[in-house]
PDB file of C-alpha atoms in Angstrom:
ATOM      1  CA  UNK A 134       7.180   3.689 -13.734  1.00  0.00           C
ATOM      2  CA  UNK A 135       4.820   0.907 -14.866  1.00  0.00           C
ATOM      3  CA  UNK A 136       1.464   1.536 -15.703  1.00  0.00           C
ATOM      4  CA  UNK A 137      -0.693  -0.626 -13.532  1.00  0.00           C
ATOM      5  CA  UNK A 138      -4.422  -1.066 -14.274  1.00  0.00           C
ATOM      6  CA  UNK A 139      -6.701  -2.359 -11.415  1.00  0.00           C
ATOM      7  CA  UNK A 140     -10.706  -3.319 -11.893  1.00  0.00           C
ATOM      8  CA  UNK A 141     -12.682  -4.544  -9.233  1.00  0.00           C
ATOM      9  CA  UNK A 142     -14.677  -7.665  -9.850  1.00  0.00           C
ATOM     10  CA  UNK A 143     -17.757  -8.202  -7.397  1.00  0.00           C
ATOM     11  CA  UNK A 144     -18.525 -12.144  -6.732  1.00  0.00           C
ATOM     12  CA  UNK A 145     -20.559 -14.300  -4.585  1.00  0.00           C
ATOM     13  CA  UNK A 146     -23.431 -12.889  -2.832  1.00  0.00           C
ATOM     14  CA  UNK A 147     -21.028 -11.253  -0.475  1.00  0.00           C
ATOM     15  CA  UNK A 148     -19.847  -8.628  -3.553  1.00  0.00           C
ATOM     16  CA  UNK A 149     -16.564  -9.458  -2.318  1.00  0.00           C
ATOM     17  CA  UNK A 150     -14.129  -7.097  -4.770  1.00  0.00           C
ATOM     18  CA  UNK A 151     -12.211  -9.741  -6.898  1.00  0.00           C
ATOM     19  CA  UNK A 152      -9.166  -7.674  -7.692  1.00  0.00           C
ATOM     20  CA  UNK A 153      -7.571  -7.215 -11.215  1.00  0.00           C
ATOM     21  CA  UNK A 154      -4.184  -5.625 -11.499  1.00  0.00           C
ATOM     22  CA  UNK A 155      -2.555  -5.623 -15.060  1.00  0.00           C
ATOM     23  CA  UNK A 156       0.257  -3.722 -16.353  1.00  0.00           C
ATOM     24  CA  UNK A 157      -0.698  -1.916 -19.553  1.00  0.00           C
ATOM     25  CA  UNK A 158       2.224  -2.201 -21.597  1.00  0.00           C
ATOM     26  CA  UNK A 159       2.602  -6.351 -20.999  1.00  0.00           C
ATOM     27  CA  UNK A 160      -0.430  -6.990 -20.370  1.00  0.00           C
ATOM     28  CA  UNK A 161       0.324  -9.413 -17.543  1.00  0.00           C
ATOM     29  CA  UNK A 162      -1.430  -9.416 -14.521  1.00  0.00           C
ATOM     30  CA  UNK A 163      -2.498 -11.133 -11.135  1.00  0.00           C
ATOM     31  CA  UNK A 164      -5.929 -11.949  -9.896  1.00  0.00           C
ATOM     32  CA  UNK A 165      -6.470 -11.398  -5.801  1.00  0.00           C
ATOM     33  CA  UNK A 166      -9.169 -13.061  -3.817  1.00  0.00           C
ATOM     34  CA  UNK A 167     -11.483 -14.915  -6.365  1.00  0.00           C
ATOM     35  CA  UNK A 168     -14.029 -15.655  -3.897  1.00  0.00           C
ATOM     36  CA  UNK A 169     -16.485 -17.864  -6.703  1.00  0.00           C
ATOM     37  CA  UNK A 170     -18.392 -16.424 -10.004  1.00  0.00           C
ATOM     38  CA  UNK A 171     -15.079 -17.842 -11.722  1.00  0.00           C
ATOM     39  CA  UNK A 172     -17.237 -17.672 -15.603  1.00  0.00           C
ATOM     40  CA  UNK A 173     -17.259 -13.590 -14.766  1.00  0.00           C
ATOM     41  CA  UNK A 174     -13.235 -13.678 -13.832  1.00  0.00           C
ATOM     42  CA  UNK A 175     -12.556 -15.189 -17.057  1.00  0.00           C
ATOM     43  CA  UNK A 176     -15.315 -12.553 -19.138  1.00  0.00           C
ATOM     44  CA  UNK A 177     -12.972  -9.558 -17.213  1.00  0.00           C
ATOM     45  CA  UNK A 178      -9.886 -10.760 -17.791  1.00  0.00           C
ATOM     46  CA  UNK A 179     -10.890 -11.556 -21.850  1.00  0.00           C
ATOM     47  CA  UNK A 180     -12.007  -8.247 -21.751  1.00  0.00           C
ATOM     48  CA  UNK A 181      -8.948  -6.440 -20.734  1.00  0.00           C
ATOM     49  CA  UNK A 182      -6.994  -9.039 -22.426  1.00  0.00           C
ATOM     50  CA  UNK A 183      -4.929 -10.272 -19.734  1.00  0.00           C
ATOM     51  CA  UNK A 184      -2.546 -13.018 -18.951  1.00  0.00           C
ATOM     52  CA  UNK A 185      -2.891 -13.984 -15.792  1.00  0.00           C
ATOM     53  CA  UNK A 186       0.546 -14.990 -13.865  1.00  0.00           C
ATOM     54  CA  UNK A 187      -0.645 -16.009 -10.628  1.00  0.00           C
ATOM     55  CA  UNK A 188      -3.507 -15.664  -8.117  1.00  0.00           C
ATOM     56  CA  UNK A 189      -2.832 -13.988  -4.349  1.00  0.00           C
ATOM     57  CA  UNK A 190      -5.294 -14.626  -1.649  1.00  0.00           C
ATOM     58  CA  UNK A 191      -5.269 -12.415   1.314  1.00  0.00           C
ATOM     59  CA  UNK A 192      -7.028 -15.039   3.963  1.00  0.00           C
ATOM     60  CA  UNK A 193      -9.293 -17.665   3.756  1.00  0.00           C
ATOM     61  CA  UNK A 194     -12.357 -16.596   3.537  1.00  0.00           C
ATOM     62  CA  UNK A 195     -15.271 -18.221   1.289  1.00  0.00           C
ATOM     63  CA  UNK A 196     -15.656 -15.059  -0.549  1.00  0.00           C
ATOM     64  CA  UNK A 197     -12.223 -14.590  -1.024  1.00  0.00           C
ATOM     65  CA  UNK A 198     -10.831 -17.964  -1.887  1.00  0.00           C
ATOM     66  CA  UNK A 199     -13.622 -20.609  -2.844  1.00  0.00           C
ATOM     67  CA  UNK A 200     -12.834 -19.782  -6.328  1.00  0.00           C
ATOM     68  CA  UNK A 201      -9.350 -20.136  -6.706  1.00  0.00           C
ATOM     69  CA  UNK A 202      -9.181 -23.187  -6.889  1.00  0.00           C
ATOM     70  CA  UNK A 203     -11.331 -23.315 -10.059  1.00  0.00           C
ATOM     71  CA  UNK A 204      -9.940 -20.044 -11.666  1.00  0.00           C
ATOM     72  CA  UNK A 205      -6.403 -21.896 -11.520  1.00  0.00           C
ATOM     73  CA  UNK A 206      -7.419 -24.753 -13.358  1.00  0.00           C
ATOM     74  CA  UNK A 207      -9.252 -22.657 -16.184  1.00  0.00           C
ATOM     75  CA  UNK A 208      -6.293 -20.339 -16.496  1.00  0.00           C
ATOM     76  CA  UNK A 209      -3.308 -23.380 -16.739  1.00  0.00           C
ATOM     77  CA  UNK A 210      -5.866 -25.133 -19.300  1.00  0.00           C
ATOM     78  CA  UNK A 211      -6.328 -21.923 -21.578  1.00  0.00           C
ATOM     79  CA  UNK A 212      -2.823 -20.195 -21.055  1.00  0.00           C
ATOM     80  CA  UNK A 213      -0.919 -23.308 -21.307  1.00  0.00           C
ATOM     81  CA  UNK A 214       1.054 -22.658 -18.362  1.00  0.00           C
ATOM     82  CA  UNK A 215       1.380 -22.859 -14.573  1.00  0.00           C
ATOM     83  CA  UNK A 216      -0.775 -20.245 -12.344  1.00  0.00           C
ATOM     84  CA  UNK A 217       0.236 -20.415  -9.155  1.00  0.00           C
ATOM     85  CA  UNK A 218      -1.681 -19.794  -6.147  1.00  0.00           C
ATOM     86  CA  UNK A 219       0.057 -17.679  -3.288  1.00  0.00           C
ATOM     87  CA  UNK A 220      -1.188 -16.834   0.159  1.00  0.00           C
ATOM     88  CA  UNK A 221      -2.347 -16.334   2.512  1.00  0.00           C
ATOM     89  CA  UNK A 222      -0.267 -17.033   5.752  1.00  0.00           C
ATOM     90  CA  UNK A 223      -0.428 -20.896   6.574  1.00  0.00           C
ATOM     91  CA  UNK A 224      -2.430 -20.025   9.579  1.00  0.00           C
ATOM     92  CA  UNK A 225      -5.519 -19.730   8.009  1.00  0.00           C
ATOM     93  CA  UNK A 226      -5.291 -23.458   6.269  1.00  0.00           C
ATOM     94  CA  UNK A 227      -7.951 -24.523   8.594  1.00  0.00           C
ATOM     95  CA  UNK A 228     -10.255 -22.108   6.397  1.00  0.00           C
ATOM     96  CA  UNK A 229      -9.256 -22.933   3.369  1.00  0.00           C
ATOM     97  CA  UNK A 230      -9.358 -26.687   4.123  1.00  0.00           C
ATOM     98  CA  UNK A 231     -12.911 -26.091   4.621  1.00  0.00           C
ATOM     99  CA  UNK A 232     -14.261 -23.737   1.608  1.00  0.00           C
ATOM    100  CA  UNK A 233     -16.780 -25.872   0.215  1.00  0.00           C
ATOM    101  CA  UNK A 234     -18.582 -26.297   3.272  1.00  0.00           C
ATOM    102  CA  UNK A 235     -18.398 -23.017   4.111  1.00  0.00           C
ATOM    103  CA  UNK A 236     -20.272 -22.681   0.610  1.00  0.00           C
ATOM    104  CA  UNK A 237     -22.608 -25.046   1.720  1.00  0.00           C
ATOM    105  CA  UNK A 238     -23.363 -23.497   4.447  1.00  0.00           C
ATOM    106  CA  UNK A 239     -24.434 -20.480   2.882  1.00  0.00           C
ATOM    107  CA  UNK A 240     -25.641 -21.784  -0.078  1.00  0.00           C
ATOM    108  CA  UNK A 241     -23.500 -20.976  -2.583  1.00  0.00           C
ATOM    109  CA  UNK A 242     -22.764 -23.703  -4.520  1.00  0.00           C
ATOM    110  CA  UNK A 243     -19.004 -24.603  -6.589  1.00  0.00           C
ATOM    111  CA  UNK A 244     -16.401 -23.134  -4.403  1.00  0.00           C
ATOM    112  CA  UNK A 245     -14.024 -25.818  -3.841  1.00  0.00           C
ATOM    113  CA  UNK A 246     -10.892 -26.236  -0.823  1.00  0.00           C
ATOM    114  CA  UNK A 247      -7.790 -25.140  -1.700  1.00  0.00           C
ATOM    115  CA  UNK A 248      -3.701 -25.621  -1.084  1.00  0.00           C
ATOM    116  CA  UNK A 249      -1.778 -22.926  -2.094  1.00  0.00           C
ATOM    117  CA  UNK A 250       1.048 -23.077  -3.985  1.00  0.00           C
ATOM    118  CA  UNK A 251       3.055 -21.285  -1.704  1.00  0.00           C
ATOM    119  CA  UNK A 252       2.060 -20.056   1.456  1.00  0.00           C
ATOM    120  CA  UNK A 253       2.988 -16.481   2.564  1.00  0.00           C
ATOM    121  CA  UNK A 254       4.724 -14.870   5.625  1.00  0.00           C
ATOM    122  CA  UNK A 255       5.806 -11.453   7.151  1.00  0.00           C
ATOM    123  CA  UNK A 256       8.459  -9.829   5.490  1.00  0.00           C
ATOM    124  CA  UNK A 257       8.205 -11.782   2.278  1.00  0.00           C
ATOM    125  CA  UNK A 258       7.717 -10.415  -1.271  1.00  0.00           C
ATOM    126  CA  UNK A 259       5.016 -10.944  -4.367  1.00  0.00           C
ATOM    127  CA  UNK A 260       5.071  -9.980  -7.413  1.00  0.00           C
ATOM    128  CA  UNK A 261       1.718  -8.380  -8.446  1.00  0.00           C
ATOM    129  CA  UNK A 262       1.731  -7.820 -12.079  1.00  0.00           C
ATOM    130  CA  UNK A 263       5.119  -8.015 -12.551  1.00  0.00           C
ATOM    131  CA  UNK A 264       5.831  -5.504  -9.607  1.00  0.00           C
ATOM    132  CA  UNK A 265       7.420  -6.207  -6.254  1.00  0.00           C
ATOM    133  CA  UNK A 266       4.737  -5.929  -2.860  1.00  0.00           C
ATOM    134  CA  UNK A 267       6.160  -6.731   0.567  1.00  0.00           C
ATOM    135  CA  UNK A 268       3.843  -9.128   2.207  1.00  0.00           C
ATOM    136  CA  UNK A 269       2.668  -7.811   5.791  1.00  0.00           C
ATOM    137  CA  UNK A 270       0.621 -10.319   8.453  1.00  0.00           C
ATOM    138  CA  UNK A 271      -2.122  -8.530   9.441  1.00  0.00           C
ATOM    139  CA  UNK A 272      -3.906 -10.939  11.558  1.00  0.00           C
ATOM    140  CA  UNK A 273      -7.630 -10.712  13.945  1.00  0.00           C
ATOM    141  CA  UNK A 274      -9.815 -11.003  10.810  1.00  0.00           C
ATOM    142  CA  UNK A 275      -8.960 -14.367  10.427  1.00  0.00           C
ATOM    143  CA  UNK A 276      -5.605 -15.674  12.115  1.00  0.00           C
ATOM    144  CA  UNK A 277      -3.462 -15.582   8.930  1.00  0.00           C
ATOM    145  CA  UNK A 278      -4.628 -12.787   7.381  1.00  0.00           C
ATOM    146  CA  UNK A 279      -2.003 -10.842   5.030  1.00  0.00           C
ATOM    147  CA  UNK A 280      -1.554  -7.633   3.057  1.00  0.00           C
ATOM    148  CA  UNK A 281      -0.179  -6.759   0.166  1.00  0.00           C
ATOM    149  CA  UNK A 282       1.878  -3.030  -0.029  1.00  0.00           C
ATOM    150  CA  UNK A 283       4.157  -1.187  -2.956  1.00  0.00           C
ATOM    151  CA  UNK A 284       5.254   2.253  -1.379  1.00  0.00           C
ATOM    152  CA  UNK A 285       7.053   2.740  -4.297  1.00  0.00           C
ATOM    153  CA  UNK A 286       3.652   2.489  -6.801  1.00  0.00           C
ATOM    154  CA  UNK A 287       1.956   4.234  -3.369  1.00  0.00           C
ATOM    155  CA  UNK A 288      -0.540   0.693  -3.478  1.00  0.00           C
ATOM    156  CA  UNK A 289      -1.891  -1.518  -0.828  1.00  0.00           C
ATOM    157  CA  UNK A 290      -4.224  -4.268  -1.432  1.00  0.00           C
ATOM    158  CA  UNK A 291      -5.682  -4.850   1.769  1.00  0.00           C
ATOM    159  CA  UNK A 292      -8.175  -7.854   1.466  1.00  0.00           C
ATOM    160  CA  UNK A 293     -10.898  -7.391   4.742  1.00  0.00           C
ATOM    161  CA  UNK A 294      -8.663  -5.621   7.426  1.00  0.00           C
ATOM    162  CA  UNK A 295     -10.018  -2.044   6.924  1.00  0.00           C
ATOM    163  CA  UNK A 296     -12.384  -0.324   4.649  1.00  0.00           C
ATOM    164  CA  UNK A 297     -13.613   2.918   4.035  1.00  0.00           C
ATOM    165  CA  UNK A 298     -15.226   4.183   7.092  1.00  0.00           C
ATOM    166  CA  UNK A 299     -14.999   0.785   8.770  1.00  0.00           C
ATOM    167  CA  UNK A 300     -12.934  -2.088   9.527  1.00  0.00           C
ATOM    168  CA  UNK A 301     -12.562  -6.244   9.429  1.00  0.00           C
ATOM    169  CA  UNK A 302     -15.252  -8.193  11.419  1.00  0.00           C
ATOM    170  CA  UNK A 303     -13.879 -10.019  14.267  1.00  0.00           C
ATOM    171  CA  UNK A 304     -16.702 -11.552  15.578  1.00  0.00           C
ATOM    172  CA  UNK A 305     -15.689 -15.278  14.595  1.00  0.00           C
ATOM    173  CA  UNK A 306     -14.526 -17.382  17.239  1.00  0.00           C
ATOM    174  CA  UNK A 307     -11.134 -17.450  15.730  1.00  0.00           C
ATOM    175  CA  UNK A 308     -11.575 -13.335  15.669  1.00  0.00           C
ATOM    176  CA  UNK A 309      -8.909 -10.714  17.601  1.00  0.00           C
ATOM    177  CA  UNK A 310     -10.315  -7.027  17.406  1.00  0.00           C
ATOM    178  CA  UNK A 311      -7.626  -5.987  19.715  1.00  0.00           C
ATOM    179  CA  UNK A 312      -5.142  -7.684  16.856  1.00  0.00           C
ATOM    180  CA  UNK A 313      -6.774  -6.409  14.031  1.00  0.00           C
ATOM    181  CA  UNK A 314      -6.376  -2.224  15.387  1.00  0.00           C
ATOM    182  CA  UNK A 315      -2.784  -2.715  16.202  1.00  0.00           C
ATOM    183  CA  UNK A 316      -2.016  -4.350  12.721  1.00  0.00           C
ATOM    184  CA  UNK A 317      -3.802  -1.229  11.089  1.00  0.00           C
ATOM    185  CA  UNK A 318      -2.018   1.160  13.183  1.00  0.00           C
ATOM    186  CA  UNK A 319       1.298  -0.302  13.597  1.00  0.00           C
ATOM    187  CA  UNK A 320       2.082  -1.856  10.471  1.00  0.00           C
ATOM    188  CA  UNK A 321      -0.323   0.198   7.736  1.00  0.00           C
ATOM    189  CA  UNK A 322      -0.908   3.529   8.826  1.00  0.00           C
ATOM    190  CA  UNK A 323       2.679   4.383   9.372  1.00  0.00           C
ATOM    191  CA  UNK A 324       3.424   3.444   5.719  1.00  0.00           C
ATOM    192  CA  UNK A 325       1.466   7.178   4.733  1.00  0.00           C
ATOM    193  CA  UNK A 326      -1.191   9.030   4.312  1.00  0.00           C
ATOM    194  CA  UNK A 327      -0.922   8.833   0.633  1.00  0.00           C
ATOM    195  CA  UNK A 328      -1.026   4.727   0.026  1.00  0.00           C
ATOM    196  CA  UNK A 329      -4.181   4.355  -1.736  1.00  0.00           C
ATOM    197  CA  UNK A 330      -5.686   0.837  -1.054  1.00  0.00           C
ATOM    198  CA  UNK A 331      -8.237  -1.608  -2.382  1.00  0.00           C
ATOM    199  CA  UNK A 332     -10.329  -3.287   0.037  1.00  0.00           C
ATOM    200  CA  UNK A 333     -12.256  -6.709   0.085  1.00  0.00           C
ATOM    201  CA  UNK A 334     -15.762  -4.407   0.153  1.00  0.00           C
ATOM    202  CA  UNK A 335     -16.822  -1.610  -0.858  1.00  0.00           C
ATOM    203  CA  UNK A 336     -14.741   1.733  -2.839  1.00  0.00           C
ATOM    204  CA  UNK A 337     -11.284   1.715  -1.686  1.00  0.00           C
ATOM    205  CA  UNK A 338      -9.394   4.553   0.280  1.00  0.00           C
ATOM    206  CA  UNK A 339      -6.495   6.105   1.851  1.00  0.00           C
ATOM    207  CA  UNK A 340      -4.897   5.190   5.104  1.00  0.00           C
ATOM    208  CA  UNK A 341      -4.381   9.100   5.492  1.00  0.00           C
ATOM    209  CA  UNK A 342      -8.286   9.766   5.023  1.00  0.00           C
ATOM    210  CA  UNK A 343      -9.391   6.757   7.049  1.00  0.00           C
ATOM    211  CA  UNK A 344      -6.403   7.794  10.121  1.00  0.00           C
ATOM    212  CA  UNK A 345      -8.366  11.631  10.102  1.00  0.00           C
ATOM    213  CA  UNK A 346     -11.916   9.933   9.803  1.00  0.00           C
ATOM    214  CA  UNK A 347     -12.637   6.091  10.626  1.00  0.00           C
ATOM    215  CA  UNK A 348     -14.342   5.840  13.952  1.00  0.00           C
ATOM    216  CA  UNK A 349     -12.734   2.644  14.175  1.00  0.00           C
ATOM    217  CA  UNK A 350      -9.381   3.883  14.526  1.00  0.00           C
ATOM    218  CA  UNK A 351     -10.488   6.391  17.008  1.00  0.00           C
ATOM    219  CA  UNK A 352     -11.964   4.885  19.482  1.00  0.00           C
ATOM    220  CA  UNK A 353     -10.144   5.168  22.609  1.00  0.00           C
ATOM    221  CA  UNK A 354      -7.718   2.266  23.778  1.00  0.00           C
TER     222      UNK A 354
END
């Protein structure tokens, strides 16, 4: 079994997690959701002295993608090599078509629109440090919101759809709460209690511990 590494890199004023998952003996690895603060990426990944094969984004958030953009051209001009960028689900293009305005409208300056490489769908696969994740569509966050699970490492990388104690905000106009609970109970929870995941905010979790104990996922239907 590989050994995977994972930090969590807070960026933008949102302290979005910026996720960091390397295997140890390689030292190759894959960035998820650089949402901006690209110069404190790069001081990570020199730090843990990683090669970076490609950047995931889980939906198209400003605090999840307005730095990907950016990261990819830093990383293809000091590795040499392509980075692609994967994700999310093409149904969130309207967001990412619109990042730097989004920035603008909160005042954070540099984050940039983005095409991905490759956009993602249901029942596809990514590689995540050199490991295999099946790609779930977990959508009423933002329309084309995806996931990103390993059973066999017992891993989920989970992007804004739940959180410890809590789950994705709907309220946008584009927002489904209604799709949001049945994607965490119909397509995450039943994967086990043991998954551990990393979230967009916040410490990570367990979808056993937040089935016995987020209020979100109890409330009656």
């Amino acid at each position: 079994m590989p050994q995977l590494q994972a930090a969590q890199i807070p960026v933008t004023p949102f302290q979005q997690n910026c996720a960091l998952v390397w295997d140890a003996e390689t030292g190759r690895g894959t960035v998820v959701d650089p949402g901006g603060d690209v110069p404190r990426i790069l001081a990570a990944l020199d730090k843990a002295g990683v090669t970076v094969d490609r950047i995931l984004l889980t939906h198209g958030h400003l605090d999840h993608a307005g730095g990907a953009a950016g990261l990819k051209r830093e990383l293809e001009a000091r590795q040499g090599g392509a980075v692609p960028i994967e994700g999310p689900d093409r149904r969130d293009a309207f967001l990412l078509e619109s990042l730097a305005d989004q920035g603008e409208r909160f005042g954070i300056e540099g984050l940039e629109n983005v095409t991905p490489d490759r956009w993602l769908a249901e029942g596809e696969t990514v590689s995540i440090a050199g490991q295999d994740f099946a790609v779930l569509h977990c959508p009423g966050h933002t329309p084309g919101h995806v996931a990103f699970v390993s059973t066999a490492l017992g891993v989920a990388v989970v992007g804004d759809v739940i959180f410890r104690g809590s789950v994705g905000r709907t309220d946008f106009p584009y927002g489904d709460h209604a799709a949001l609970i049945a994607a965490i109970k119909g397509k995450l929870l039943p994967l086990g209690d043991e998954i551990r995941f990393l979230c967009g905010h916040g410490p990570g979790s367990t979808f056993g511990e937040e089935r016995r104990s987020n209020p979100f996922l109890n409330e009656q239907d």
